[in-house]
Structures are given as structure tokens and as C-alpha cells.
XYZ file of C-alpha atoms in Angstrom:
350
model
C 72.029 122.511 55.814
C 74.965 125.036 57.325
C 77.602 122.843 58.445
C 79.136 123.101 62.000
C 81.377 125.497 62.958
C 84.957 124.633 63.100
C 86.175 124.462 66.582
C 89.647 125.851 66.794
C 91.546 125.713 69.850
C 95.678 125.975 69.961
C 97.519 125.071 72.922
C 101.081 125.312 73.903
C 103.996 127.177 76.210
C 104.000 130.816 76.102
C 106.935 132.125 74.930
C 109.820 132.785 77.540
C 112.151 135.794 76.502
C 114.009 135.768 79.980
C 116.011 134.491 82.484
C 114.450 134.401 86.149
C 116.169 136.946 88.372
C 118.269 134.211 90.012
C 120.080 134.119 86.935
C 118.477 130.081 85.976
C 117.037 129.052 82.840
C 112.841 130.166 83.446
C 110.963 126.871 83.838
C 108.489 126.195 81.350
C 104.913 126.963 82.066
C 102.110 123.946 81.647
C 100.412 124.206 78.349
C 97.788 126.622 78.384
C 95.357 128.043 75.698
C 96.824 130.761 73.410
C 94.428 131.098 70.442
C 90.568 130.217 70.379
C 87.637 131.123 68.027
C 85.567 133.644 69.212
C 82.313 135.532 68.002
C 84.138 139.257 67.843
C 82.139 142.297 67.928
C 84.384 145.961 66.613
C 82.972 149.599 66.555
C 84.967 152.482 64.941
C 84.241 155.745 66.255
C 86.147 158.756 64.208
C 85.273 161.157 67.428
C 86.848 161.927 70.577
C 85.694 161.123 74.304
C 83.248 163.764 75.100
C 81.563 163.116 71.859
C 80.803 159.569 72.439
C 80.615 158.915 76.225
C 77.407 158.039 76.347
C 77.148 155.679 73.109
C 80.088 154.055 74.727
C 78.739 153.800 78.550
C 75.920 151.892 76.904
C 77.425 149.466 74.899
C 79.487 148.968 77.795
C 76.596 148.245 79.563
C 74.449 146.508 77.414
C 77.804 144.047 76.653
C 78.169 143.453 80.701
C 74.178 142.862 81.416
C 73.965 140.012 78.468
C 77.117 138.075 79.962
C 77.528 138.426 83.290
C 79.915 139.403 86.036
C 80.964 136.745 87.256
C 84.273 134.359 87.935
C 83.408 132.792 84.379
C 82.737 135.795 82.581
C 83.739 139.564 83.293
C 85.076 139.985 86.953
C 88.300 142.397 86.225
C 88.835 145.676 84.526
C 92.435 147.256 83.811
C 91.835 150.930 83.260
C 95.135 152.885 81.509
C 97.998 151.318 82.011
C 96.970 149.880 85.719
C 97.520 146.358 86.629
C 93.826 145.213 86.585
C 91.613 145.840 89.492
C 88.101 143.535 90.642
C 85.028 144.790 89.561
C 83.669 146.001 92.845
C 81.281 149.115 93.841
C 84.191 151.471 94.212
C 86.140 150.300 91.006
C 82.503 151.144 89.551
C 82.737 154.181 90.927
C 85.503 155.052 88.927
C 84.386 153.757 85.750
C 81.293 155.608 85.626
C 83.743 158.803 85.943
C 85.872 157.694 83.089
C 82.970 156.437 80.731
C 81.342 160.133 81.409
C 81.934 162.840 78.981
C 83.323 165.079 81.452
C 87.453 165.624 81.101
C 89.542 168.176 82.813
C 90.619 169.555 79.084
C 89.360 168.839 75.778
C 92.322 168.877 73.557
C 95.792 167.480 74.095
C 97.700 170.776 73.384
C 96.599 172.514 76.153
C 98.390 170.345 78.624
C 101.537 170.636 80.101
C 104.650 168.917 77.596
C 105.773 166.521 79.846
C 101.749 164.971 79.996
C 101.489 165.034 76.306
C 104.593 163.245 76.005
C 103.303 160.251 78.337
C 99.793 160.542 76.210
C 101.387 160.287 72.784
C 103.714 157.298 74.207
C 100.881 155.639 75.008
C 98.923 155.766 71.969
C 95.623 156.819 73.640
C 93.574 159.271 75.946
C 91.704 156.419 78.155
C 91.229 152.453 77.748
C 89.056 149.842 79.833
C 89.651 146.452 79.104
C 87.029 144.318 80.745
C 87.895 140.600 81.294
C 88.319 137.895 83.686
C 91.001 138.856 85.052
C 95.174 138.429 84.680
C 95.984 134.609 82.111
C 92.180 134.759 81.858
C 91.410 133.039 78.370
C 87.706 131.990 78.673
C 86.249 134.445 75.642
C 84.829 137.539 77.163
C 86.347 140.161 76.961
C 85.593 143.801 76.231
C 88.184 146.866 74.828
C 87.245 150.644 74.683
C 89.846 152.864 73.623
C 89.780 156.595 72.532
C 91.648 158.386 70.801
C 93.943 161.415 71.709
C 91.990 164.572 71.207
C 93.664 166.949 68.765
C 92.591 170.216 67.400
C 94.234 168.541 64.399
C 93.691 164.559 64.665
C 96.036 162.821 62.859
C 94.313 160.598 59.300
C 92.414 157.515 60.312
C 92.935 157.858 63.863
C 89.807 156.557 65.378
C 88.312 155.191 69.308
C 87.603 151.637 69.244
C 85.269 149.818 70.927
C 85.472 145.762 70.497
C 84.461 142.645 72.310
C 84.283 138.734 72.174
C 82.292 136.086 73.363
C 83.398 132.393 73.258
C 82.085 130.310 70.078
C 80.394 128.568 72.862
C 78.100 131.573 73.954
C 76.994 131.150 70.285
C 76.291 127.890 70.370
C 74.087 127.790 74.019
C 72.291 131.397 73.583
C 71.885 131.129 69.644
C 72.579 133.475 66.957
C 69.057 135.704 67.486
C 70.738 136.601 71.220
C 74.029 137.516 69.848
C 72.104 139.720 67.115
C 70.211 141.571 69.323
C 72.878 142.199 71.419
C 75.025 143.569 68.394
C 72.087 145.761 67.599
C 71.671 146.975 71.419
C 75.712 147.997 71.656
C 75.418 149.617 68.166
C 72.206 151.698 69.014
C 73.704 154.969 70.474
C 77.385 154.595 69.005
C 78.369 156.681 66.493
C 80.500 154.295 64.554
C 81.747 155.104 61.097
C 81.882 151.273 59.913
C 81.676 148.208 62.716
C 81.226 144.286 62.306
C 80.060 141.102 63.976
C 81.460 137.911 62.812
C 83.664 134.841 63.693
C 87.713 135.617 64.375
C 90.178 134.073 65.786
C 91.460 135.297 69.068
C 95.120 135.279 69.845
C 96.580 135.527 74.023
C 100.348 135.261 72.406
C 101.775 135.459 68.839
C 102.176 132.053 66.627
C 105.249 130.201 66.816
C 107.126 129.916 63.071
C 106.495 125.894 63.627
C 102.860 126.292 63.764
C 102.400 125.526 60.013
C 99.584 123.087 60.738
C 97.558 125.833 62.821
C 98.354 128.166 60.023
C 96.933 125.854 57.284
C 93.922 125.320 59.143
C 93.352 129.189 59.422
C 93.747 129.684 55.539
C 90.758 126.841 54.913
C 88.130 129.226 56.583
C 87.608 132.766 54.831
C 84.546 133.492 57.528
C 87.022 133.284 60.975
C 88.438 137.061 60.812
C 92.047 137.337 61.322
C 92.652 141.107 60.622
C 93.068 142.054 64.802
C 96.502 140.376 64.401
C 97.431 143.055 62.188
C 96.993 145.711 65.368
C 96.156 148.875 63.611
C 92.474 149.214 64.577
C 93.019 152.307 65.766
C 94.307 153.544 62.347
C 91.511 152.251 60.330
C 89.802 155.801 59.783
C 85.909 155.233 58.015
C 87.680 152.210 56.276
C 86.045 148.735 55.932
C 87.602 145.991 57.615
C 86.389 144.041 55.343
C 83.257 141.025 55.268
C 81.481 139.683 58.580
C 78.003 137.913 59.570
C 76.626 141.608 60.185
C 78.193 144.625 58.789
C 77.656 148.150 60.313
C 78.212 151.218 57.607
C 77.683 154.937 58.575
C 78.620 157.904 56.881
C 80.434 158.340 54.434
C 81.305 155.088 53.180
C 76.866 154.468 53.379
C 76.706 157.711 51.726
C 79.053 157.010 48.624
C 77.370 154.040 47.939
C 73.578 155.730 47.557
C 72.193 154.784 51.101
C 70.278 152.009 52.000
C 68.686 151.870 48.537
C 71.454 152.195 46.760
C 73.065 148.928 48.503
C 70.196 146.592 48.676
C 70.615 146.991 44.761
C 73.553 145.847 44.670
C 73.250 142.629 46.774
C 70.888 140.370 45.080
C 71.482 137.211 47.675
C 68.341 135.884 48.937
C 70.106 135.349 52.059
C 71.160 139.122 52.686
C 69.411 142.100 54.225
C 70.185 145.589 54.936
C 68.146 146.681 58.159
C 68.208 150.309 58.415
C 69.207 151.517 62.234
C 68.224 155.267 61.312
C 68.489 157.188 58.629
C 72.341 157.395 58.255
C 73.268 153.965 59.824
C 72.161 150.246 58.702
C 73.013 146.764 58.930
C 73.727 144.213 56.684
C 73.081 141.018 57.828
C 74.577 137.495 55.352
C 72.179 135.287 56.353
C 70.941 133.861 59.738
C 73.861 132.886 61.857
C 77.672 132.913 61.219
C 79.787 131.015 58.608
C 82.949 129.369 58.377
C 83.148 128.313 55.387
C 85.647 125.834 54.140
C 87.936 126.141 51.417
C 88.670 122.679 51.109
C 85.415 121.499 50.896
C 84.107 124.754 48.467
C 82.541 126.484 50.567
C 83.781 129.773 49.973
C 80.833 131.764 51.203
C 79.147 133.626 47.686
C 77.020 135.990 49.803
C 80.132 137.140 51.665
C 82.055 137.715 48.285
C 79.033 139.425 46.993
C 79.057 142.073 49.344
C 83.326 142.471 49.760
C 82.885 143.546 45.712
C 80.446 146.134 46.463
C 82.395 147.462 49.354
C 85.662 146.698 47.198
C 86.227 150.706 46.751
C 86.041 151.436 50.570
C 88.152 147.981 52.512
C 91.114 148.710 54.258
C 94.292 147.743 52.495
C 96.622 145.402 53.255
C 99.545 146.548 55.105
C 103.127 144.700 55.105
C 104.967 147.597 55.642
C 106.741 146.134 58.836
C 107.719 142.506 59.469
C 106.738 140.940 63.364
C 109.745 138.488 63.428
C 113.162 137.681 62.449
C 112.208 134.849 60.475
C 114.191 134.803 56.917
C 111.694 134.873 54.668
C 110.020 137.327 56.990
C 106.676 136.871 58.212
C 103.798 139.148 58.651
C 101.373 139.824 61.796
C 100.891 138.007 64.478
C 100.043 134.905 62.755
C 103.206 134.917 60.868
C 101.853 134.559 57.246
C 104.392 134.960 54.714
C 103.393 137.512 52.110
C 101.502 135.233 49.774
C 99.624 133.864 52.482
C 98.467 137.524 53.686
C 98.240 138.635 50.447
C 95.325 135.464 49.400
C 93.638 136.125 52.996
C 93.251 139.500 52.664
C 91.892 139.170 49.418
C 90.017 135.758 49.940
C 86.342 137.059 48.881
C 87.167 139.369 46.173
C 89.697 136.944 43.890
């Protein structure tokens, strides 16, 4: 018998960096919510706008008709760098012309310097994050982001498309629901690799004294943790390593001899590769999600089985930069020291 989920839920002060503009110490906020487990769904998309407009418009839509609008779900979109608007008819309105293929230019050099220079500070042509609304931290939430179109894109630069629903969404509507969902969203995208799986969702960076949170994280190698490393958008046709259902596309599906070539080299009972069409398939470890639990070993042998077959194509481990001033320093959001990232990011293939 699968044991339960872990229910992880961290609560405490956001951070306060300033004084109020009366020149007083801030007062401190109530507690609030400011990491949760969530089922996370991520699509990367090595094309531009145009190219995948309408792969992206229904995702979008196929995401927003399974949860909901609502003041409990999705109720608030900020488009760009706006401050977040209601999702009413008009705002729709709008949407629709941004989720369109249609742009006023197709590459970024033949604007005028000044607008390239706002583009490139940005780090993106358009994004639409779809949520309920400003301190919101109920689970839902959905991110589309693409790329700057270059005649010459930099390496790995890639759109993203993610979203989340709240381990409780899981537990109510089941794992078939969330499935078929996945498989809806992923129908028309043209996504070079993509995943489904458990993660942990951060609202604000750890604290250094959260050792105990920290701990906790390490015991369960099926919670993701990569999106508080924050280079999605650089991940290329990279793997981002093991999840409950894995997408692959070309070339990574290619390299490894198509769907025939990978169902050979996963011999778990528990796995299957569902091909989507004949360039794109699924593979699925087992019925629902896992934890797992170091402590207890359970360290998840179908998801090691596949992370050595995919070894060749994950994304590396970056710890390039530091995200603190913490002596030793610390790495991503979570504030890992090196070892700790180091045995994370390598927890199914050692």
C-alpha cells in the first residue's frame, strides 16, 4: 500500500527589507503561508510566440475549465509587468489578443533600441500569470512566458508554460483527473521535455533558521524543488529531471531510439510510456504521485530507474551564484548549502 502524502505547509513573517515611509520600524505582518506542496505541472517550448499561440491558448484553457474561476481558484491575471487586473469580459478581451499568434513584428531587432532595451531588461516578450489574485496562496496558479524572438536566440532560451494545483485538488478529484488534465494541456503544445509531479511551492525565500523545514525537504526525493533554482527559462531541450509523468519530444526522444527504444530500457512493472503522436510520449511511474521517504527507505526505484536512462540528457546542477550572504553561502531559494544541493540534485541517480 502507497503511503500518504506528506503534507507540508511552512508558515511565518515575510521578510521586511524596509522602513515605512514615516521613517518607523515596519510592523510585522501576521503569520501567513509562504511554502506549500503543490501538484506542479511545467512545459518547455524551444519556439517563439507565433509558433505556439495556439498550443498555449489551449492549455490555458483547458487549465482554467478543470479549476474554476472563482474567489477560491483563478479570479486575477497580471499580464507584463501590470499590477494584476480581475478576470472580467474585457480583461478577456485582451487576453485572447495576447494568447493569439498575431504580433506587430516578429523579431526583436527590428524594433526601435530604446524598446529592445526595456524587452531584454525584462527577460521576456509577453507573460500571464493567472492566480487568485495579490498575497493569494491557495495553489492555483498558472505562468506562460515566451521568450524574446531573435533571428539568433540565445542557447537554451525557451517559453515556459507551468501551473499548480493544491495537494488538496489531488486528493478530492484523484490522480485519473489530474492525468487527464496533464494530457489535455500537453495535446497541442509543442514542448521539447515537460513534467507532472509533486514540488514544493515557495511565496518568499527560506529563512537561514529554517533548518527543520530544510531537513524535512531532503527526506522526500518525489516533492520537486528545482523552480527555486529560477532558470526555467534557460533549460533549452534539457531534462529537469524525474516526475509522476514525464513528457519527452524531440531530440532528447529521438537520441534515445523513440518510444521503443525507451520502454526497453525501463523494465518496472509499474511504468509506461504512452505515445501522444509519433514524436511525443509520456512516461507515466505508476498510478498516482510519490513522496517517498528517505528515512523510512523509500527512495522510489522506478523513479531512479528512469533518471539513469535519462542520465545523459538532465539538466545540471548550477551553483554558479550564491542567493544570500550567509558565510558558508547558500544556494537557491531554499538555501541548501552545496552538499545539500549537490545530494538533491543527484538523489535518484547515486
Amino acid at each position: 500500500m502507497t503511503p500518504p502524502l506528506p503534507r507540508i505547509r511552512h508558515r511565518g513573517r515575510r521578510p521586511v527589507h524596509v522602513r515605512l515611509w514615516s521613517g518607523k520600524p515596519p510592523r510585522f505582518p501576521l503569520r501567513e503561508l509562504l511554502a506549500r506542496d503543490v501538484v506542479r505541472f511545467a512545459f518547455y517550448l524551444p519556439y517563439d510566440h507565433p509558433e505556439i499561440a495556439s498550443g498555449v491558448r489551449h492549455a490555458v484553457e483547458s487549465y482554467l475549465r478543470a479549476v474554476g474561476q472563482g474567489l477560491g481558484t483563478i479570479n486575477n491575471v497580471y499580464t507584463n509587468e501590470d499590477e494584476g487586473d480581475a478576470l472580467t469580459e474585457e480583461t478577456w478581451s485582451y487576453l485572447h489578443h495576447l494568447l493569439s499568434p498575431e504580433r506587430p513584428f516578429r523579431f526583436v531587432e527590428e524594433l526601435s533600441e530604446p524598446t529592445v532595451y526595456e524587452m531584454v531588461k525584462r527577460g521576456f516578450a509577453t507573460r500571464l500569470i493567472f492566480d487568485g489574485g495579490f498575497g493569494s496562496n491557495n495553489g492555483y496558479q498558472l505562468w506562460y512566458q515566451a521568450r524574446i524572438p531573435s533571428r539568433t536566440p540565445p542557447p537554451n532560451l525557451v517559453s515556459t508554460l507551468t501551473a499548480t494545483l493544491p495537494a488538496e485538488h489531488l486528493q478530492v478529484h484523484g490522480p485519473t483527473k489530474v492525468r487527464e488534465l496533464a494530457l489535455e494541456m500537453a495535446s497541442q503544445l509543442r514542448f521539447a521535455t515537460g513534467h507532472v509531479g509533486l514540488a514544493l511551492h515557495l511565496y518568499w525565500p527560506l529563512r537561514s533558521t529554517d533548518n527543520a523545514l530544510r531537513a524535512e525537504l531532503l527526506r522526500y526525493p518525489g516533492i520537486d524543488l528545482r523552480p527555486a533554482w529560477l532558470y526555467a527559462h534557460r533549460m533549452g531541450t534539457r531534462v529537469d529531471g524525474v516526475h509522476w509523468l514525464n513528457f519527452l519530444a524531440q531530440p532528447v526522444l529521438g537520441e534515445l531510439g523513440g518510444a521503443a527504444g525507451l520502454r526497453a530500457r525501463l523494465q518496472s512493472s509499474e511504468t509506461t510510456v504512452h505515445e501522444l503522436d509519433e514524436a511525443r510520449v509520456v512516461v507515466a511511474l505508476g498510478e498516482k504521485p510519490e513522496a517517498g521517504d528517505l528515512s523510512a527507505g523509500q527512495n522510489l526505484p522506478t523513479y531512479q530507474e528512469l533518471a539513469r536512462a535519462l542520465e545523459p540528457w538532465l539538466e545540471p546542477l548550477n551553483l554558479s551564484k550564491t542567493y544570500s550572504l550567509d558565510e558558508p553561502p547558500t544556494y537557491s531559494s531554499i538555501r541548501f548549502t552545496q552538499d545539500e544541493a549537490k545530494r538533491w540534485w543527484r538523489r535518484f541517480l547515486d
